[in-house]
Short mmCIF file of C-alpha atoms in Angstrom, two decimals:
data_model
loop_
_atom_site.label_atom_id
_atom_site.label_comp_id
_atom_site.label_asym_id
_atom_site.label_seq_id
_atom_site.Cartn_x
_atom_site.Cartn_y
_atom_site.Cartn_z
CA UNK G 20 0.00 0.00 0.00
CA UNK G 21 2.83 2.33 0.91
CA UNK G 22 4.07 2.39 -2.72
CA UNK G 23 0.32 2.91 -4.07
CA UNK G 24 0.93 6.60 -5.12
CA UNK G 25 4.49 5.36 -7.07
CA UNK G 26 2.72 2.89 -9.21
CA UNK G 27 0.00 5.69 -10.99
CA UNK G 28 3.11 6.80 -13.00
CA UNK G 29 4.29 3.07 -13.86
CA UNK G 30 1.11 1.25 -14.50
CA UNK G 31 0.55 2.73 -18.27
CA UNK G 32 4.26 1.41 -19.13
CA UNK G 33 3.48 -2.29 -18.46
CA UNK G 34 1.75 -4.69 -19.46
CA UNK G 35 -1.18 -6.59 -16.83
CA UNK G 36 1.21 -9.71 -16.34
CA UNK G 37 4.75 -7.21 -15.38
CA UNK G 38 2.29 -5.15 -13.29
CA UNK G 39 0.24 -7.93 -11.67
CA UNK G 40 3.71 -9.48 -10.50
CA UNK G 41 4.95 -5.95 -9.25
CA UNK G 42 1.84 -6.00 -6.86
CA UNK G 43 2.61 -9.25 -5.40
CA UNK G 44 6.32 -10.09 -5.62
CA UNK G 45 7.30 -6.92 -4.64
CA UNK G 46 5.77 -6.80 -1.18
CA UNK G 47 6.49 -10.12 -0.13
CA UNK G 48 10.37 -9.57 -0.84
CA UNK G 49 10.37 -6.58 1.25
CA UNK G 50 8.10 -8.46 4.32
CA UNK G 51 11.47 -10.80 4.80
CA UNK G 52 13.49 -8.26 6.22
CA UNK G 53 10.27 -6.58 8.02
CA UNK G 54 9.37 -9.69 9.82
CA UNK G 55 12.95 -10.66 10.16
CA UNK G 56 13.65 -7.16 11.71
CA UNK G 57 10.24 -7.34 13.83
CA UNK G 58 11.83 -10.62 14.91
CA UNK G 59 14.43 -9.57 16.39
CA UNK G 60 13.48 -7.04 18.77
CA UNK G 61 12.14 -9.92 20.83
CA UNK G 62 16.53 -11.16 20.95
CA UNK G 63 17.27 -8.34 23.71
CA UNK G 64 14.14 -9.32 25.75
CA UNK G 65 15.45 -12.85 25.94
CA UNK G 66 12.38 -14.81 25.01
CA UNK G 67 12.64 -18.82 25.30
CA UNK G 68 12.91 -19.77 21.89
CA UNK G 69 14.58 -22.83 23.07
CA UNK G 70 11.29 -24.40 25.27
CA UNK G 71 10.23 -26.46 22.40
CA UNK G 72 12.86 -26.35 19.99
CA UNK G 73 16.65 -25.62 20.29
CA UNK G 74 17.28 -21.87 20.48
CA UNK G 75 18.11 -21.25 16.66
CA UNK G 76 14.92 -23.83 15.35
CA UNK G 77 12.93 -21.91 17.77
CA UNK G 78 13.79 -18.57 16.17
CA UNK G 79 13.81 -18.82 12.72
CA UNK G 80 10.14 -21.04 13.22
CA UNK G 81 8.96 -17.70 15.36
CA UNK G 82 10.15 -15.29 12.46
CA UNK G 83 8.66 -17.47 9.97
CA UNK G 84 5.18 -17.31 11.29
CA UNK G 85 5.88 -13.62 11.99
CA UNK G 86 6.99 -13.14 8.53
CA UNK G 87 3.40 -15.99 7.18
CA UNK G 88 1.27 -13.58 9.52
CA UNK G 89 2.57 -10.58 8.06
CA UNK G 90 1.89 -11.72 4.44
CA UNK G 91 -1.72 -12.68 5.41
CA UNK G 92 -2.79 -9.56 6.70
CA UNK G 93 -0.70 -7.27 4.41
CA UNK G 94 -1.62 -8.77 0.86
CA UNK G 95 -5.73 -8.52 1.97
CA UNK G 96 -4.82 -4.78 2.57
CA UNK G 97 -3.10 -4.88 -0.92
CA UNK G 98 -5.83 -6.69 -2.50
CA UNK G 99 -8.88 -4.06 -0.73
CA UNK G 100 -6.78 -1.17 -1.53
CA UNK G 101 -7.36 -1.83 -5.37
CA UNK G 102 -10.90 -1.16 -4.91
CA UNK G 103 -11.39 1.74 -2.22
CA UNK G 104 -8.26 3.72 -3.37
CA UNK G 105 -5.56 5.01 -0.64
CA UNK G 106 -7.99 7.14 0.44
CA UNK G 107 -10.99 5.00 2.28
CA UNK G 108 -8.71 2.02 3.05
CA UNK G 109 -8.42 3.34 6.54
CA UNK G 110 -11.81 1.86 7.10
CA UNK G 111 -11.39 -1.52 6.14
CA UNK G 112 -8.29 -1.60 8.11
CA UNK G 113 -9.51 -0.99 11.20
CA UNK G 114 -12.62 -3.42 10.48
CA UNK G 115 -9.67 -6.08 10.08
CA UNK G 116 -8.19 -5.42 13.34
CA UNK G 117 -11.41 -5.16 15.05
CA UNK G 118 -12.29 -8.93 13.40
CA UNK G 119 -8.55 -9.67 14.49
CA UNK G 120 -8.58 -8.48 17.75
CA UNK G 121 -11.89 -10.08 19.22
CA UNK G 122 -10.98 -13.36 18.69
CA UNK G 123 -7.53 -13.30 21.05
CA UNK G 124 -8.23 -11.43 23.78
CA UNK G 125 -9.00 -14.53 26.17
CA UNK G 126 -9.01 -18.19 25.98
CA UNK G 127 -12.05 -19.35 23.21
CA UNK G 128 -13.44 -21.51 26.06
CA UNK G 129 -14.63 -18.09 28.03
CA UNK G 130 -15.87 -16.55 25.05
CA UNK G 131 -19.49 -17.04 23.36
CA UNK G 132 -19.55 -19.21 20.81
CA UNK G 133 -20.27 -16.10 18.07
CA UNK G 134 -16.01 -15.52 18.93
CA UNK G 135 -15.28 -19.35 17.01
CA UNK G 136 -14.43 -17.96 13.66
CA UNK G 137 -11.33 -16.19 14.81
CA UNK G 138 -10.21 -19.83 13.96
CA UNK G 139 -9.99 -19.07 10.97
CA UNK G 140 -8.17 -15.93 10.97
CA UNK G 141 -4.75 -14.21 11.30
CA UNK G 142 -4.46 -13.16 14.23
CA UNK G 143 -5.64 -16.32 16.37
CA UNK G 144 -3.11 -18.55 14.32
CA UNK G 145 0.01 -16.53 15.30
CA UNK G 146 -1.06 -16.11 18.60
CA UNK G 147 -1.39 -20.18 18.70
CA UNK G 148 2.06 -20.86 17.20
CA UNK G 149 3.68 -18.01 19.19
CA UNK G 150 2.59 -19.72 22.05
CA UNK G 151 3.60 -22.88 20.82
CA UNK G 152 6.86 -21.89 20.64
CA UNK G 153 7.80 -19.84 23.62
CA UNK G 154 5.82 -21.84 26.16
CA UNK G 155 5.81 -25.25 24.50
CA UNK G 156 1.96 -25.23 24.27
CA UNK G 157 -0.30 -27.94 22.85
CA UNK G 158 1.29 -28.19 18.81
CA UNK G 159 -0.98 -26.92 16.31
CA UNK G 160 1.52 -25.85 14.04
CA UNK G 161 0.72 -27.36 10.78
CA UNK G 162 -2.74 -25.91 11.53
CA UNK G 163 -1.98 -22.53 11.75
CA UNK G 164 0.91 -22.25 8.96
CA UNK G 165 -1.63 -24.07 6.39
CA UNK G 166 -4.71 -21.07 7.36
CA UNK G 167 -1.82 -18.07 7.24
CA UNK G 168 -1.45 -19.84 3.55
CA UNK G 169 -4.23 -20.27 2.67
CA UNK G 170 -5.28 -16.54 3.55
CA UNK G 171 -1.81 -15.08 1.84
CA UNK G 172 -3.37 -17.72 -1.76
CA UNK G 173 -6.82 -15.52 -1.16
CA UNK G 174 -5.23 -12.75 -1.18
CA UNK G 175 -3.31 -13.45 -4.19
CA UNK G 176 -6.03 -14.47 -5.99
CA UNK G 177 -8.25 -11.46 -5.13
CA UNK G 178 -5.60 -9.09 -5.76
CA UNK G 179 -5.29 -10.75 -9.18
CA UNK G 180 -9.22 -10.13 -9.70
CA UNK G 181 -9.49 -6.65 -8.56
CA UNK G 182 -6.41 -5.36 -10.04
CA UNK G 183 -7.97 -6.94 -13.56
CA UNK G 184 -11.11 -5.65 -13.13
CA UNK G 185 -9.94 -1.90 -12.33
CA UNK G 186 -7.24 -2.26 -15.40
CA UNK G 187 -10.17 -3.43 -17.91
CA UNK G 188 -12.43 -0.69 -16.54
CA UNK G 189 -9.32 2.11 -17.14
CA UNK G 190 -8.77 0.85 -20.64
CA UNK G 191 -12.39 1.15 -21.52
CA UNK G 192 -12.48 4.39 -20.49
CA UNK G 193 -9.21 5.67 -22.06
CA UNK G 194 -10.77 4.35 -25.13
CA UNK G 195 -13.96 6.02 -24.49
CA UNK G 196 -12.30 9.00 -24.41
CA UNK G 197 -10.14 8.31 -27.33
CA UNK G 198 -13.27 8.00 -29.60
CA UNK G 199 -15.36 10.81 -28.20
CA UNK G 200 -12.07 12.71 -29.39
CA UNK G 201 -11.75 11.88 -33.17
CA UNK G 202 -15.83 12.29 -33.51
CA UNK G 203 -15.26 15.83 -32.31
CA UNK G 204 -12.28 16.11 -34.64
CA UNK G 205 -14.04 14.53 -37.39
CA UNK G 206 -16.71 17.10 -37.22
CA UNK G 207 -14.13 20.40 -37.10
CA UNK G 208 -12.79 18.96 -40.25
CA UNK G 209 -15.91 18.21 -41.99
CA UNK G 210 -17.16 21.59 -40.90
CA UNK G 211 -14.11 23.46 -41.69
CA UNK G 212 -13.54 21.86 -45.64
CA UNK G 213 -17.22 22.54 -46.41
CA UNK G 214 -16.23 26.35 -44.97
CA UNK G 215 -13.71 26.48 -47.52
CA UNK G 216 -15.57 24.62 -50.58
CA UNK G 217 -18.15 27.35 -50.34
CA UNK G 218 -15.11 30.58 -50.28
CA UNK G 219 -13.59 29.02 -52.98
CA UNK G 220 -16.95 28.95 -55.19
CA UNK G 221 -18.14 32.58 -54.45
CA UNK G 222 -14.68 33.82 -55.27
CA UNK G 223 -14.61 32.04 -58.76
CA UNK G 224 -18.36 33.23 -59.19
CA UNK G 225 -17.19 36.85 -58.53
CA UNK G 226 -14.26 37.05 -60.86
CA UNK G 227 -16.23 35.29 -63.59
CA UNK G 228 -18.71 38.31 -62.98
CA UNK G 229 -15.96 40.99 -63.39
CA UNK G 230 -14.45 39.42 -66.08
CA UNK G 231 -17.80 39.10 -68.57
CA UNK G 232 -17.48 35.86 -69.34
CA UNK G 233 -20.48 35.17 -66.48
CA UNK G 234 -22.14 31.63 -67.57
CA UNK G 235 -18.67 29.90 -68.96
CA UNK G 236 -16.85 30.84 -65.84
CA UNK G 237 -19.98 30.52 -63.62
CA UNK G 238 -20.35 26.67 -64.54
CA UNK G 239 -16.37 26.09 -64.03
CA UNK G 240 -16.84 27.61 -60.60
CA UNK G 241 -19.90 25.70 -60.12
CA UNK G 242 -17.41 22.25 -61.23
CA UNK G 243 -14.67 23.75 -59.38
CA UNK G 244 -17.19 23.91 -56.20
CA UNK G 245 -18.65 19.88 -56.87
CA UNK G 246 -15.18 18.73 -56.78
CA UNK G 247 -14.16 20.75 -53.70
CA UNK G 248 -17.16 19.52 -52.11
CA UNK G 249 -15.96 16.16 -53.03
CA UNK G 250 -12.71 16.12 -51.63
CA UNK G 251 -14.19 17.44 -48.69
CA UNK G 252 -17.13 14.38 -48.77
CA UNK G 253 -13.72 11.77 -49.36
CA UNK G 254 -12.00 13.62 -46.18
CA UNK G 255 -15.23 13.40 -44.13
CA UNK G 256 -15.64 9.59 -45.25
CA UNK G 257 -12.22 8.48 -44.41
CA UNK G 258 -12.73 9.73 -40.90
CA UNK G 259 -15.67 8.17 -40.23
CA UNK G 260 -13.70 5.13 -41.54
CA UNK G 261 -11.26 5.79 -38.77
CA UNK G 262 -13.54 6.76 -36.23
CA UNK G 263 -15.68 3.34 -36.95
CA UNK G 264 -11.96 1.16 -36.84
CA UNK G 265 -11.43 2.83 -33.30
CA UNK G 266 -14.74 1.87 -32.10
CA UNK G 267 -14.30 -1.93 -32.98
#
């Protein structure tokens, strides 16, 4: 999300595939040394990575999860942004931490049964393996990595959708635009030969007049204004050619 603004001036320089992997690739290369670094604060604090695991296992399986949990919840704020802009994704944040939240603020047994679905969440499956791995809790670790997959896979996937559907709706509308364009232009040049078809026949008419010869001049500007009127048909024909080729 924090690059949202950068990719406005990108976008119309890629194609969908280049751009679609720029969304995803791009922020889950930069979560390894986020979750890495968020891993580490916890080093100075000496937690007991080592009550399951040896010390090193236990760290590198706590900034894993960290680093699974933070690609959950990050790519679903990728994929929403797509559809409410920068600008009202505030609100669907906080309605994912309140969801979040909820769910893992006591044990599931002392909450009403409405409070279940934070199984299936983010927050309530790295709370579980943190757990798992600090205090040597009850091991539901294949569990909670396969949901914090399966929820970074839907995000992925509706990232893929939304960003498709916005593009297609952008390039109809660019091309909406484009045609509106060469109708209008179509009809200044139309407008504009017929202008000058007409000038050119009343001067001819005019000099014919002063010159005496009125009928045999008279009919040759009277030719000379057919064929200008012509051209100016051929002109107004091959536009509407073009404008029709942009429209299919």
């Amino acid at each position: 999300m924090a690059h949202s603004s950068a990719r406005l001036y990108v976008e119309t320089y890629l194609t969908f595939s280049s751009y679609l992997f720029i969304r995803i690739a791009m922020p889950l290369l930069f979560y390894i040394p986020l979750s890495l670094s968020y891993a580490m604060i916890s080093l100075p604090f000496k937690l007991p990575f080592g009550a399951r695991y040896s010390y090193g296992t236990g760290f590198f399986a706590f900034f894993a999860f960290i680093y699974l949990g933070m690609c959950a919840l990050s790519l679903a704020l990728e994929a929403m942004v797509t559809l409410t802009t920068p600008k009202f994704v505030p609100f669907f944040l906080v309605l994912l931490i309140i969801v979040n939240i909820s769910t893992v603020a006591i044990p599931p047994e002392l909450q009403p049964q409405l409070y279940a679905y934070g199984a299936g969440f983010q927050f309530w499956n790295i709370q579980q393996a943190t757990r798992t791995i600090i205090f040597n809790a009850y091991s539901h670790l294949p569990t909670n990595a396969a949901v914090l997959i399966a929820w970074v896979l839907l995000s992925c996937g509706s990232l893929s959708v939304f960003t498709w559907l916005v593009r297609a709706y952008d390039v109809r509308k660019m091309h909406r635009a484009a045609r509106v364009g060469a109708e209008s232009e179509v009809g200044s040049r139309c407008a504009s030969q017929s202008y000058d078809g007409r000038r050119v026949y009343t001067t001819k008419s005019k000099d014919a007049w002063e010159t005496g010869g009125a009928k045999q001049e008279k009919s040759k500007g009277e030719k000379g204004d057919l064929e200008d009127d012509e051209e100016a048909g051929k002109g107004c024909a091959s536009a509407a050619v073009d404008v029709v080729t942009l429209k299919a």
